[in-house]
Short mmCIF file of C-alpha atoms in Angstrom, two decimals:
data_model
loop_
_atom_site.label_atom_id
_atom_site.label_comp_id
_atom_site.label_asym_id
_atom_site.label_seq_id
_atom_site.Cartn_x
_atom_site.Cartn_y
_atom_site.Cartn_z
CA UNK A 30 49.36 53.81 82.39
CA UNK A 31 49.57 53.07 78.84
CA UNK A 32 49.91 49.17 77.99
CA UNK A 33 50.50 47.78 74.34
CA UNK A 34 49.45 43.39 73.65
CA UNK A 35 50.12 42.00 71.01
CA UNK A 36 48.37 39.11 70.13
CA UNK A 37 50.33 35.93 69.40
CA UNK A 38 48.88 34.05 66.47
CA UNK A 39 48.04 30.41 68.07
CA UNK A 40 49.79 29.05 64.82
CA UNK A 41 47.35 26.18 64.60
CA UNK A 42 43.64 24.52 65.45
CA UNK A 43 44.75 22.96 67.95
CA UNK A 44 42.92 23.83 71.32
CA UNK A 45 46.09 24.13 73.29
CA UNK A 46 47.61 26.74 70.94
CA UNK A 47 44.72 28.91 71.43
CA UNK A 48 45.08 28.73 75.14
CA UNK A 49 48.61 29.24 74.78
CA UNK A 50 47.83 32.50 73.43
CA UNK A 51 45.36 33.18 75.74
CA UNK A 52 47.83 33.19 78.48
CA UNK A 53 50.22 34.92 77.54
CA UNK A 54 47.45 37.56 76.80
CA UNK A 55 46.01 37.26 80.54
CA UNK A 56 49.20 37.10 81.94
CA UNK A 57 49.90 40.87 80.65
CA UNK A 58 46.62 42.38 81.65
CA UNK A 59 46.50 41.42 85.26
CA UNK A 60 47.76 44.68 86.13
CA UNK A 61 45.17 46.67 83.78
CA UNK A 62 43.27 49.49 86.00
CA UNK A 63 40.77 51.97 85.93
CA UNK A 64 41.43 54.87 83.51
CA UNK A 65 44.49 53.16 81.57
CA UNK A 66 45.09 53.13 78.27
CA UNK A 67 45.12 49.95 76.66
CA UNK A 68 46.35 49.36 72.79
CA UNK A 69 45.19 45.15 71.66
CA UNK A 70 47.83 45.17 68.53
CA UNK A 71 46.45 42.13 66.21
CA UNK A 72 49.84 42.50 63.94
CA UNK A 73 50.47 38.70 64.72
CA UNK A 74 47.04 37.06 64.27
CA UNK A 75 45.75 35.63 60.92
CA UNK A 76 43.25 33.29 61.88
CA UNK A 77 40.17 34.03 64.83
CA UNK A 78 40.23 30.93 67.15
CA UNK A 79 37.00 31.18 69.61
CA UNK A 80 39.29 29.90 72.58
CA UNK A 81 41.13 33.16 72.10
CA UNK A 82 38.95 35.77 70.96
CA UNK A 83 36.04 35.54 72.73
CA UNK A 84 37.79 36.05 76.20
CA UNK A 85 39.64 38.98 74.47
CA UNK A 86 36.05 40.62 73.66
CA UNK A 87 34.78 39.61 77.12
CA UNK A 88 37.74 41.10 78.70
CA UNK A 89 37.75 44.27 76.36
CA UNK A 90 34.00 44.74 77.63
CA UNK A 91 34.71 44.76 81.16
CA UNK A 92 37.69 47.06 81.53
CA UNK A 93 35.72 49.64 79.00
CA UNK A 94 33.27 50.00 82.00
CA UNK A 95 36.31 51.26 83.74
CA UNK A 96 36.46 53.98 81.63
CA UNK A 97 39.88 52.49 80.21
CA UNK A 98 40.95 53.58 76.74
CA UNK A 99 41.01 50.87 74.29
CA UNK A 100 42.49 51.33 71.04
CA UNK A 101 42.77 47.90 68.26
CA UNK A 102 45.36 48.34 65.84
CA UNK A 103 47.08 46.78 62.78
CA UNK A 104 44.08 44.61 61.99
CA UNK A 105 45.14 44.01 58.43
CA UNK A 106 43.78 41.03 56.41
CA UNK A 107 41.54 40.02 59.27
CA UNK A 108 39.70 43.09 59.45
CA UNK A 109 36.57 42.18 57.42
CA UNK A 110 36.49 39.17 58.99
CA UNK A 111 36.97 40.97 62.71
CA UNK A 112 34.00 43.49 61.23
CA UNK A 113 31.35 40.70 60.20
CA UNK A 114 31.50 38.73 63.49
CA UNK A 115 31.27 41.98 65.64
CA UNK A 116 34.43 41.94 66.96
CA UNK A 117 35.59 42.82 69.93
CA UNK A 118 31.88 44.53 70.81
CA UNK A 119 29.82 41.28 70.21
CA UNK A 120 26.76 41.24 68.52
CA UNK A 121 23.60 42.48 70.66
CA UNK A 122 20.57 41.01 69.88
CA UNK A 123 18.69 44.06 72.37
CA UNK A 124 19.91 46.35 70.02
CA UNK A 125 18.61 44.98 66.44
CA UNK A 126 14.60 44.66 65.97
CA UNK A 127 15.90 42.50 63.05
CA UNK A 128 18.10 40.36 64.59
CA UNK A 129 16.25 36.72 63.74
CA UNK A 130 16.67 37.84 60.02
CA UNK A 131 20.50 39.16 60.52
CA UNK A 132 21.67 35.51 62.32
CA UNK A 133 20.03 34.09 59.39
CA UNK A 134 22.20 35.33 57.32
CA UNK A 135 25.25 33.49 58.42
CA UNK A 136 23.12 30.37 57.23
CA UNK A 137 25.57 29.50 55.05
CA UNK A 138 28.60 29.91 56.32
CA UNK A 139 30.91 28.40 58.42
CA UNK A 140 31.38 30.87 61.35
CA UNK A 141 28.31 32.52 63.56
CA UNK A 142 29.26 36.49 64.59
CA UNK A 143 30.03 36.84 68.50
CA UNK A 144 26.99 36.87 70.27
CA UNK A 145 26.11 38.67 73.48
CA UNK A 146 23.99 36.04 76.13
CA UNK A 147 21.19 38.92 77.62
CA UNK A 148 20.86 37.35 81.40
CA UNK A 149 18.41 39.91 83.10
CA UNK A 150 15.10 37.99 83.80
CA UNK A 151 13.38 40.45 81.80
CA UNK A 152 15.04 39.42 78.79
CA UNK A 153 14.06 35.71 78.97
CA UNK A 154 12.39 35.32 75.99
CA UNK A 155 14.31 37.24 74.22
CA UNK A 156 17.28 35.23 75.19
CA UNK A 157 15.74 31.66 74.42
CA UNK A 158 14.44 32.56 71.11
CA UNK A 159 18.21 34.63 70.54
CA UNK A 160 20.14 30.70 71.61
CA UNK A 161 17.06 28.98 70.01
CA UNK A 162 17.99 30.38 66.38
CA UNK A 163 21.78 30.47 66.98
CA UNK A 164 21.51 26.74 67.63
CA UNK A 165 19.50 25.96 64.58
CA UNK A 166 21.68 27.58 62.39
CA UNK A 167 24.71 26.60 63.81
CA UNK A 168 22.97 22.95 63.12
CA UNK A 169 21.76 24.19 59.66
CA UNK A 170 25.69 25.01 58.97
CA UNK A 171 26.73 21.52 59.46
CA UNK A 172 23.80 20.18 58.25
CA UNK A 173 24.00 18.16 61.68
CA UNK A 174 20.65 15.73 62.18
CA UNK A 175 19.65 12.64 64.22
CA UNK A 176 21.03 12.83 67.96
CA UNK A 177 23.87 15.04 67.40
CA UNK A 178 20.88 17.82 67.27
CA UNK A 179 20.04 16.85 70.66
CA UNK A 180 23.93 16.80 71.74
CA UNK A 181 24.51 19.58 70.77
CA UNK A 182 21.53 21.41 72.22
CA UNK A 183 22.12 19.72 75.23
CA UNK A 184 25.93 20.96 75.60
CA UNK A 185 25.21 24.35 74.33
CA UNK A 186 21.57 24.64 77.12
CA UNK A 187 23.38 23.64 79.99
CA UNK A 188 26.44 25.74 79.75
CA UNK A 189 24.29 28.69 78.99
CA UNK A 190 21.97 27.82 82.09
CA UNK A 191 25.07 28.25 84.35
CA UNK A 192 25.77 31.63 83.27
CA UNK A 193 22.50 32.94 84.36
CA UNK A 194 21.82 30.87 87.24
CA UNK A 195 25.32 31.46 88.79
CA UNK A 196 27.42 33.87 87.51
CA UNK A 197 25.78 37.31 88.86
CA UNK A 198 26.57 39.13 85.51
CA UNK A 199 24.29 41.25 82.74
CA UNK A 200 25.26 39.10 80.22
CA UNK A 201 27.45 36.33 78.59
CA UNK A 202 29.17 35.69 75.67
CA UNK A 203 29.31 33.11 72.68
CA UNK A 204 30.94 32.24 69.79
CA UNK A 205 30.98 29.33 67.29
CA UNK A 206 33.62 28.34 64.27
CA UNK A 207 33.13 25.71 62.23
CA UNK A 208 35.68 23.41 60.30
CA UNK A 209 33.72 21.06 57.65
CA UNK A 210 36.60 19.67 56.67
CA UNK A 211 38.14 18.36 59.73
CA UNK A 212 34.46 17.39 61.23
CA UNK A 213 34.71 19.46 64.70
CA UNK A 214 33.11 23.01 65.58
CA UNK A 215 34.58 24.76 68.51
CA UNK A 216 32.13 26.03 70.39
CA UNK A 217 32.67 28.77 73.30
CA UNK A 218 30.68 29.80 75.71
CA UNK A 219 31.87 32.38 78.56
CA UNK A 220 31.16 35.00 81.20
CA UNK A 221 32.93 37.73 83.13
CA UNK A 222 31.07 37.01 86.22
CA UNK A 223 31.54 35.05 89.58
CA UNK A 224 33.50 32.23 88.09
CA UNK A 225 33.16 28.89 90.20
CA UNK A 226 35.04 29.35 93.22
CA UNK A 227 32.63 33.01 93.68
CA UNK A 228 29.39 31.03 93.18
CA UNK A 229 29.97 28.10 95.79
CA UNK A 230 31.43 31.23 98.32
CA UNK A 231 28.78 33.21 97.44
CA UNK A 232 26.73 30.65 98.10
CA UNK A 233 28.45 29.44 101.62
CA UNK A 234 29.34 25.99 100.57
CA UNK A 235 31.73 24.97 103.30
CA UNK A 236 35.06 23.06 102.01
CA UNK A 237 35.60 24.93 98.68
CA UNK A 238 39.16 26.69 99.17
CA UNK A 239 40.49 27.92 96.22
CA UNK A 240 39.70 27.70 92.34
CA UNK A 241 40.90 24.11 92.15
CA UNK A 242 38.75 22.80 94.81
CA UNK A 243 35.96 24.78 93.01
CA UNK A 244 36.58 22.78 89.78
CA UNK A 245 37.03 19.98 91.17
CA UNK A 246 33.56 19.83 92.78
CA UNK A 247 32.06 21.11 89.89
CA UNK A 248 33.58 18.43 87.73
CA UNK A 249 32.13 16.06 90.48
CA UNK A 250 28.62 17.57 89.77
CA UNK A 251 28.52 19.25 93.63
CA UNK A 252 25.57 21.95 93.33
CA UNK A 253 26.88 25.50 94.20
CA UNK A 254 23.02 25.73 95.03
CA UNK A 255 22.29 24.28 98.86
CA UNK A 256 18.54 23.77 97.34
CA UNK A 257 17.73 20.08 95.95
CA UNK A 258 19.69 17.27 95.18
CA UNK A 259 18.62 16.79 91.92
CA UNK A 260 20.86 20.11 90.66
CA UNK A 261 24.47 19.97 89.33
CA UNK A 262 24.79 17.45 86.47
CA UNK A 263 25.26 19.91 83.72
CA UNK A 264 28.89 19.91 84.09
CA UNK A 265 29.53 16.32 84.30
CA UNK A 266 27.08 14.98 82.13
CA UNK A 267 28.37 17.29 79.33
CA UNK A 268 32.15 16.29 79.66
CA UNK A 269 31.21 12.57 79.70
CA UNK A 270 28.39 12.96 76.69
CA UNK A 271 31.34 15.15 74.91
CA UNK A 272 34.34 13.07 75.63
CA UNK A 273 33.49 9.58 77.15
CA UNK A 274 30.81 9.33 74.30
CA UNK A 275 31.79 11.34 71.27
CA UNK A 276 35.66 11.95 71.32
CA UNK A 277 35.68 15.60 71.89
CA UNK A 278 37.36 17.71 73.84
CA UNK A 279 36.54 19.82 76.99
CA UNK A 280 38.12 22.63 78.89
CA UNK A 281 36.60 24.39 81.64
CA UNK A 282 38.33 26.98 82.88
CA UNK A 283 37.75 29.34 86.39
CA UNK A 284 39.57 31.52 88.45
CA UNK A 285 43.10 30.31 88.40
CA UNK A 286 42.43 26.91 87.68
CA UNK A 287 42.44 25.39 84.60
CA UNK A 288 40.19 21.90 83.43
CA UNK A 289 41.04 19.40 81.17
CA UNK A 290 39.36 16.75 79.53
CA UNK A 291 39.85 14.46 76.45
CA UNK A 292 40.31 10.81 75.38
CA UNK A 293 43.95 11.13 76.63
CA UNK A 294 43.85 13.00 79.69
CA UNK A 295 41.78 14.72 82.73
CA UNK A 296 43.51 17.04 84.47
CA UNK A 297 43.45 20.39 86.62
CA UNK A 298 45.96 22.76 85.52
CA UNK A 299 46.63 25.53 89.10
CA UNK A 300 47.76 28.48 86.93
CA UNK A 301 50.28 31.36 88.45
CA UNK A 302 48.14 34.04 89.62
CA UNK A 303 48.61 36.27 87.03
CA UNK A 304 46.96 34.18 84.77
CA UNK A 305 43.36 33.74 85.89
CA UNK A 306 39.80 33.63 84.21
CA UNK A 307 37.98 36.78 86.37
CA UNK A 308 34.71 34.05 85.64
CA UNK A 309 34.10 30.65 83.87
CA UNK A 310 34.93 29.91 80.17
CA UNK A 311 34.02 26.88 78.58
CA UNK A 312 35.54 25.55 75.59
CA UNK A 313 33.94 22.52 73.61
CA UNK A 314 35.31 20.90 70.28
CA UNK A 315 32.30 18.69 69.13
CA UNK A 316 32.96 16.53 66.74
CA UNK A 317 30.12 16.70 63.93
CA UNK A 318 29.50 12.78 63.69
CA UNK A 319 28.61 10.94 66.56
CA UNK A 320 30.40 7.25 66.53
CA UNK A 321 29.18 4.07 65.97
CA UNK A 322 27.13 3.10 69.52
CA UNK A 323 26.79 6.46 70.46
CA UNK A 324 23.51 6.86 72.51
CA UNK A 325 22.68 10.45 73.83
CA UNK A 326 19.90 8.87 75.92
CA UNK A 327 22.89 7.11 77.66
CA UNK A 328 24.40 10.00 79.24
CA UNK A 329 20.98 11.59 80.58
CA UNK A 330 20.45 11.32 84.44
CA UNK B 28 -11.22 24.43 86.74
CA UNK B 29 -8.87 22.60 84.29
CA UNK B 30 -6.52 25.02 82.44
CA UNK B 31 -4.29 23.75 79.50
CA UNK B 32 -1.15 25.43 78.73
CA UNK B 33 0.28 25.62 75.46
CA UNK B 34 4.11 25.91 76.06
CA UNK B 35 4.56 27.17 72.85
CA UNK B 36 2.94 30.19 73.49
CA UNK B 37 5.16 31.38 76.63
CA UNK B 38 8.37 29.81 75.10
CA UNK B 39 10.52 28.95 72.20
CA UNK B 40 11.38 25.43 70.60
CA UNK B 41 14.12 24.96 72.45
CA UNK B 42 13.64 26.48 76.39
CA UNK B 43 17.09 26.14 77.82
CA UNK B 44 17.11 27.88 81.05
CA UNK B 45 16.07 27.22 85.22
CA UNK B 46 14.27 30.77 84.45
CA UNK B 47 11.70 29.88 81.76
CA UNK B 48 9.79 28.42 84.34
CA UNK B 49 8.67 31.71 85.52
CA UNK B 50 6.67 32.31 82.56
CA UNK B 51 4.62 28.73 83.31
CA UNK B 52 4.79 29.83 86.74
CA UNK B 53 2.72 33.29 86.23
CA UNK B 54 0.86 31.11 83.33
CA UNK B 55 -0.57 29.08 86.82
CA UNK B 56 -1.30 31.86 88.66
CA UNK B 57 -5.14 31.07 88.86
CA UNK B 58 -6.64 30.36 92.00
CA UNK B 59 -9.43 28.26 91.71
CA UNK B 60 -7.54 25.50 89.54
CA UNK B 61 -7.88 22.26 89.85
CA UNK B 62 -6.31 20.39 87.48
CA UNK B 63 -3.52 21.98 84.83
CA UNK B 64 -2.16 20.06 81.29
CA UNK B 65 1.10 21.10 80.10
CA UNK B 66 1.16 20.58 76.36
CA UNK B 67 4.47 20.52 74.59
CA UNK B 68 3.53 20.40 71.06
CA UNK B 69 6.25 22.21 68.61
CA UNK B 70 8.50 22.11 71.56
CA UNK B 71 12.03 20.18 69.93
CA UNK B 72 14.05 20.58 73.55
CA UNK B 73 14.49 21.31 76.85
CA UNK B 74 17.65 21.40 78.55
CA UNK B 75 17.89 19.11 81.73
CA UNK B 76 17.99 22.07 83.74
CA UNK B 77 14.34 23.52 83.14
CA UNK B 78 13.12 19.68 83.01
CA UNK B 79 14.41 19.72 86.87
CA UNK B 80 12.86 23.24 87.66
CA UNK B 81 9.47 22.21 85.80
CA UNK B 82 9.32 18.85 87.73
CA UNK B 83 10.14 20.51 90.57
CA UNK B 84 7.48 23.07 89.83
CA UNK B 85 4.61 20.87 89.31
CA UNK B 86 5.56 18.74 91.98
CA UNK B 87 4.71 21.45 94.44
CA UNK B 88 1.80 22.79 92.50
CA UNK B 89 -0.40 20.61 94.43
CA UNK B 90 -2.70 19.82 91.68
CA UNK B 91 -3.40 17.40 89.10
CA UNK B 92 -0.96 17.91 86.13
CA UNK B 93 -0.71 16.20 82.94
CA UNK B 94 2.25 16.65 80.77
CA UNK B 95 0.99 15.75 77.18
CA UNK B 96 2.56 15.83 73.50
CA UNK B 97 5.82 15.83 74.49
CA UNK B 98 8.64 14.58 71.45
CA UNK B 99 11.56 12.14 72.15
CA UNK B 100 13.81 14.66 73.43
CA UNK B 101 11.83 16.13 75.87
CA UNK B 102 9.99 12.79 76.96
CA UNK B 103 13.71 11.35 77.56
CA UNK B 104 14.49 14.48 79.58
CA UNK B 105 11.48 14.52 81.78
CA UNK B 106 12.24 10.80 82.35
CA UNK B 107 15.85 11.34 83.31
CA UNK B 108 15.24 13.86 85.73
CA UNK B 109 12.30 12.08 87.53
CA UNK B 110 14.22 8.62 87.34
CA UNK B 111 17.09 10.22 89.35
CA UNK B 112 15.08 12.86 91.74
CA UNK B 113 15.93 12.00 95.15
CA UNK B 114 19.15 9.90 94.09
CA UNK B 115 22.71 11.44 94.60
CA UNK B 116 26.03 10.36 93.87
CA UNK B 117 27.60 9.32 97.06
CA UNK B 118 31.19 8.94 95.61
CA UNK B 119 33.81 12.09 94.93
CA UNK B 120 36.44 11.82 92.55
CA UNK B 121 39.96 13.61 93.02
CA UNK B 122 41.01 14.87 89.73
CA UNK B 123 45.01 14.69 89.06
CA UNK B 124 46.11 18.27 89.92
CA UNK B 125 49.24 19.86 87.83
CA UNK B 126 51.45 23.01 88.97
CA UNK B 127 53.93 24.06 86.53
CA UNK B 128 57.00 25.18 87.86
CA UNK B 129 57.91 26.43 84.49
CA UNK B 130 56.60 28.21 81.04
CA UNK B 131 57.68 25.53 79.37
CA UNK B 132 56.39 22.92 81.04
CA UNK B 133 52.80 24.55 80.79
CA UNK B 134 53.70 25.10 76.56
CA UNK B 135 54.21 21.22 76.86
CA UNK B 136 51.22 20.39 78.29
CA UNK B 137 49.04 22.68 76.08
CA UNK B 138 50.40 20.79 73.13
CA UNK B 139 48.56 17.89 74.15
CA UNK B 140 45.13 19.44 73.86
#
């Protein structure tokens, strides 16, 4: 079957418009198969939110290895934009013996290009000196210093760390904008994999139902691993550190649930069916200043 | 036999994941040793997750170890993780759970983000 999207334009920076967008998205390619054709129309979109995209690319990825046709059209004033971050194919740092000297590039601006995550354990050094530069410049791009370095290192490491300890996938994705002006970067960081619920069933953890239970004990820093008690405090730590301590914002999102967390509210959104996450997504606004008091050693267990 | 280990050499800067510690891991291989230093000169971070996996590692090594020239952020790491080993939160928080009955509802709620 042949299936035409288009993309709604989130009409603002706001994090909820982008997820808006990305359900409404979702929501129409639930029923996507093998061999269909699939045509992403970008007629609507004038700006590239992370919290939108990246899933998009992620997405577009995954159904291409089911041999379905996917055509972009009607990229208009966005396509050199679409074209410099690698859009929808993601930049792959396997591919490129120059890669180091290509990320540096974007030293100076305000936007890194989609990034591919290589998982295999055979591509571990690759992969830490690949997150290892795209951290520094992302930090040399908002000339972030002191403990905000570490924050963000921290946020970015752990999230990362999930995807190839739990996910069961080849590879993950990532992708960074900036805004100067309004002191936040938005900061993505997803997979097509196992998604939460998978891992702890995977895994055999008894009392994990559905994808709301699965957040909900991942929120609550409950290992999917049975090994060691000293695992699972990536998830909480972060959303404290990020929210409790610096006023961000933090979305996790799983399956066909749906995480929530700022300085107004914590909540679990249970999404209809056909809009579900085939993995975990993780969307962080960071603010670029930490506040007055803020102590990243704080947060550290 | 003593046998120091330059982290640098095996890893970047900043070693994020569990997995890096299969590179130290193969580093240790030796049989005969006795007594191994892990220098982390020119290393700016690890993530908490490798900090647990390398305590855990050289907890069961079953040698002496020495961890040596380790910065602030690693130094507060490795403290955080071995301050809490064997600790667990015994408390479980519900989290408020939403189902929207309606689109609109949801477009609400997304507006608050």
């Amino acid at each position: 079957m042949r299936y035409e999207i288009i993309i709604p334009n989130p009409g603002s920076d706001e994090m909820g418009a982008s997820f808006n967008s990305l359900f409404v998205v979702l929501g129409q390619l639930d029923t996507i198969t093998i061999n269909d054709e699939l045509i992403i129309n970008l007629q609507d979109l004038s700006f590239v939110h992370p919290f939108l995209v990246l899933p998009i690319c992620c997405f577009l990825d995954k159904v291409k290895q089911q041999n379905v046709r996917v055509d972009i059209i009607n990229v208009g004033r966005i396509n050199n934009y679409l074209e410099t971050i690698f859009f929808p194919q993601g930049f792959n740092s396997l591919a490129y013996d120059e890669w180091k000297q290509f990320l540096l590039s974007f030293r100076h601006k305000t936007y890194l290009p989609i990034c591919q995550i290589p998982v295999a354990v055979c591509d571990l050094k690759m992969r830490e000196d690949l997150l290892t530069s795209f951290e520094n410049i992302l930090l040399e791009q908002l000339r972030i210093t002191g403990q905000m370095v570490s924050v963000v290192k921290y946020l970015m490491g752990e999230a990362i760390d999930n995807i190839v300890d739990h996910a069961k996938v080849e590879g993950g994705w990532i992708m960074v904008q900036n805004y100067p002006k309004k002191g936040y970067m938005d900061i993505c960081i997803l997979d097509g994999g196992l998604g939460i619920l998978g891992s702890y069933q995977t895994n055999q953890i008894s009392g994990v139902d559905d994808d709301v239970d699965a957040l909900e004990h991942a929120v609550n820093g409950n290992s999917t691993k049975k090994i060691t008690e000293t695992r699972g405090y990536g998830i909480d730590t972060s959303r404290r550190m990020l929210v409790d301590g610096l006023k961000g914002k933090y979305v996790l999102f799983s399956g066909a649930a749906f995480y929530v967390y700022t300085n107004e509210l914590e909540q679990i959104i249970s999404l209809d069916r056909n809009i579900k996450w085939h993995g975990t997504m993780l969307a962080l606004r960071i603010p670029c200043d930490a506040p007055e008091g803020f102590n990243y050693a704080m947060y550290l267990e | 036999m003593k046998l120091v280990i330059e982290i640098k050499k095996y890893l970047s800067s900043t070693i994020i994941t569990r997995k890096s510690i299969e590179v130290l891991k193969a580093a240790c291989l030796e049989e005969s040793l006795e007594f191994c230093v892990f220098d982390f000169s020119e290393i700016d971070f690890i993530s908490r997750a490798f900090a647990d996996e390398f305590i855990h590692f050289i907890k069961t090594l079953d040698i002496k170890t020495e961890i040596i020239n380790t910065n602030e952020n690693v130094t507060e790491m490795i403290d955080a993780v071995q301050r809490n080993r064997g600790k667990r939160k015994s408390s479980y928080r519900k989290i408020a759970v939403t189902k929207f009955g309606k689109t609109e509802e949801l477009d609400r709620f997304l507006s608050l983000i």
